[in-house]
CSV table of C-alpha atoms in Angstrom, one decimal:
chain,number,residue,atom,x,y,z
A,162,UNK,CA,5.3,1.6,-20.0
A,163,UNK,CA,8.9,0.7,-20.0
A,164,UNK,CA,9.0,-0.6,-23.6
A,165,UNK,CA,6.6,1.4,-25.7
A,166,UNK,CA,7.5,-0.6,-28.9
A,167,UNK,CA,6.2,-3.8,-27.3
A,168,UNK,CA,2.9,-2.2,-26.3
A,169,UNK,CA,2.4,-0.5,-29.7
A,170,UNK,CA,3.2,-3.7,-31.6
A,171,UNK,CA,0.5,-5.5,-29.6
A,172,UNK,CA,-2.0,-2.7,-30.4
A,173,UNK,CA,-1.4,-3.3,-34.1
A,174,UNK,CA,-1.7,-7.1,-33.9
A,175,UNK,CA,2.0,-8.1,-34.0
A,176,UNK,CA,5.3,-7.6,-35.6
A,177,UNK,CA,4.3,-8.7,-39.1
A,178,UNK,CA,1.4,-6.2,-39.2
A,179,UNK,CA,3.7,-3.3,-38.0
A,180,UNK,CA,6.3,-4.3,-40.6
A,181,UNK,CA,3.7,-4.1,-43.3
A,182,UNK,CA,2.4,-0.8,-42.2
A,183,UNK,CA,5.8,0.8,-41.8
A,184,UNK,CA,7.4,-0.9,-44.8
A,185,UNK,CA,10.2,-2.4,-42.6
A,186,UNK,CA,11.3,-6.0,-42.2
A,187,UNK,CA,9.9,-8.0,-39.4
A,188,UNK,CA,13.4,-8.3,-37.9
A,189,UNK,CA,13.7,-4.5,-37.9
A,190,UNK,CA,10.5,-4.2,-36.0
A,191,UNK,CA,11.7,-6.8,-33.4
A,192,UNK,CA,14.9,-4.7,-33.0
A,193,UNK,CA,12.7,-1.8,-31.7
A,194,UNK,CA,12.0,-4.0,-28.6
A,195,UNK,CA,15.6,-4.9,-27.9
A,196,UNK,CA,17.8,-3.0,-25.4
A,197,UNK,CA,20.4,-0.7,-27.0
A,198,UNK,CA,23.2,-2.9,-25.7
A,199,UNK,CA,21.8,-5.7,-27.9
A,200,UNK,CA,21.5,-3.6,-31.0
A,201,UNK,CA,18.0,-2.5,-30.5
A,202,UNK,CA,16.4,0.9,-29.9
A,203,UNK,CA,15.6,0.4,-26.3
A,204,UNK,CA,11.8,0.3,-26.9
A,205,UNK,CA,11.7,3.4,-29.1
A,206,UNK,CA,10.1,3.5,-32.5
A,207,UNK,CA,11.8,5.7,-35.2
A,208,UNK,CA,10.0,9.0,-35.8
A,209,UNK,CA,9.2,8.2,-39.4
A,210,UNK,CA,7.5,5.0,-38.3
A,211,UNK,CA,5.7,6.8,-35.5
A,212,UNK,CA,4.0,9.0,-38.1
A,213,UNK,CA,3.0,6.0,-40.3
A,214,UNK,CA,1.6,4.2,-37.3
A,215,UNK,CA,-0.4,7.2,-36.1
A,216,UNK,CA,-1.9,7.7,-39.5
A,217,UNK,CA,-2.9,4.1,-39.8
A,218,UNK,CA,-4.3,4.1,-36.3
A,219,UNK,CA,-6.5,7.2,-37.1
A,220,UNK,CA,-7.8,5.5,-40.2
A,221,UNK,CA,-8.6,2.3,-38.5
A,222,UNK,CA,-9.8,3.6,-35.1
A,223,UNK,CA,-7.0,2.0,-33.1
A,224,UNK,CA,-6.4,3.2,-29.6
A,225,UNK,CA,-3.0,4.9,-30.1
A,226,UNK,CA,-1.9,8.3,-28.8
A,227,UNK,CA,1.3,10.2,-29.4
A,228,UNK,CA,2.4,9.8,-25.8
A,229,UNK,CA,2.3,6.0,-26.2
A,230,UNK,CA,5.6,6.3,-28.1
A,231,UNK,CA,7.5,7.4,-25.0
A,232,UNK,CA,8.4,5.6,-21.8
A,233,UNK,CA,6.6,6.9,-18.7
A,234,UNK,CA,10.0,7.6,-17.0
A,235,UNK,CA,11.2,9.8,-19.9
A,236,UNK,CA,12.4,13.2,-18.8
C-alpha cells in the first residue's frame, strides 16, 4: 500500500464520510492523499484522526487495522 490514506478513505466510503467522522473539511481529507511536494501528507493520516477512525471502525465492524495507516515500505 503506497498511499494508505486512499485505501482507508475507500474503506469508510469516501472523503465526505471520513471528513464527518474526523471533524475535518473534505478538502483537508483530500490533502492526506496528495504528495508532500503538493502540500499533502504523502498518504499519511494524522495520528489524532487515526484514533477517531479506529474507534469508528471498531463500532461499525469495518475492516481496519492499525497497520493499515502505514505504507508497506515504511522502515
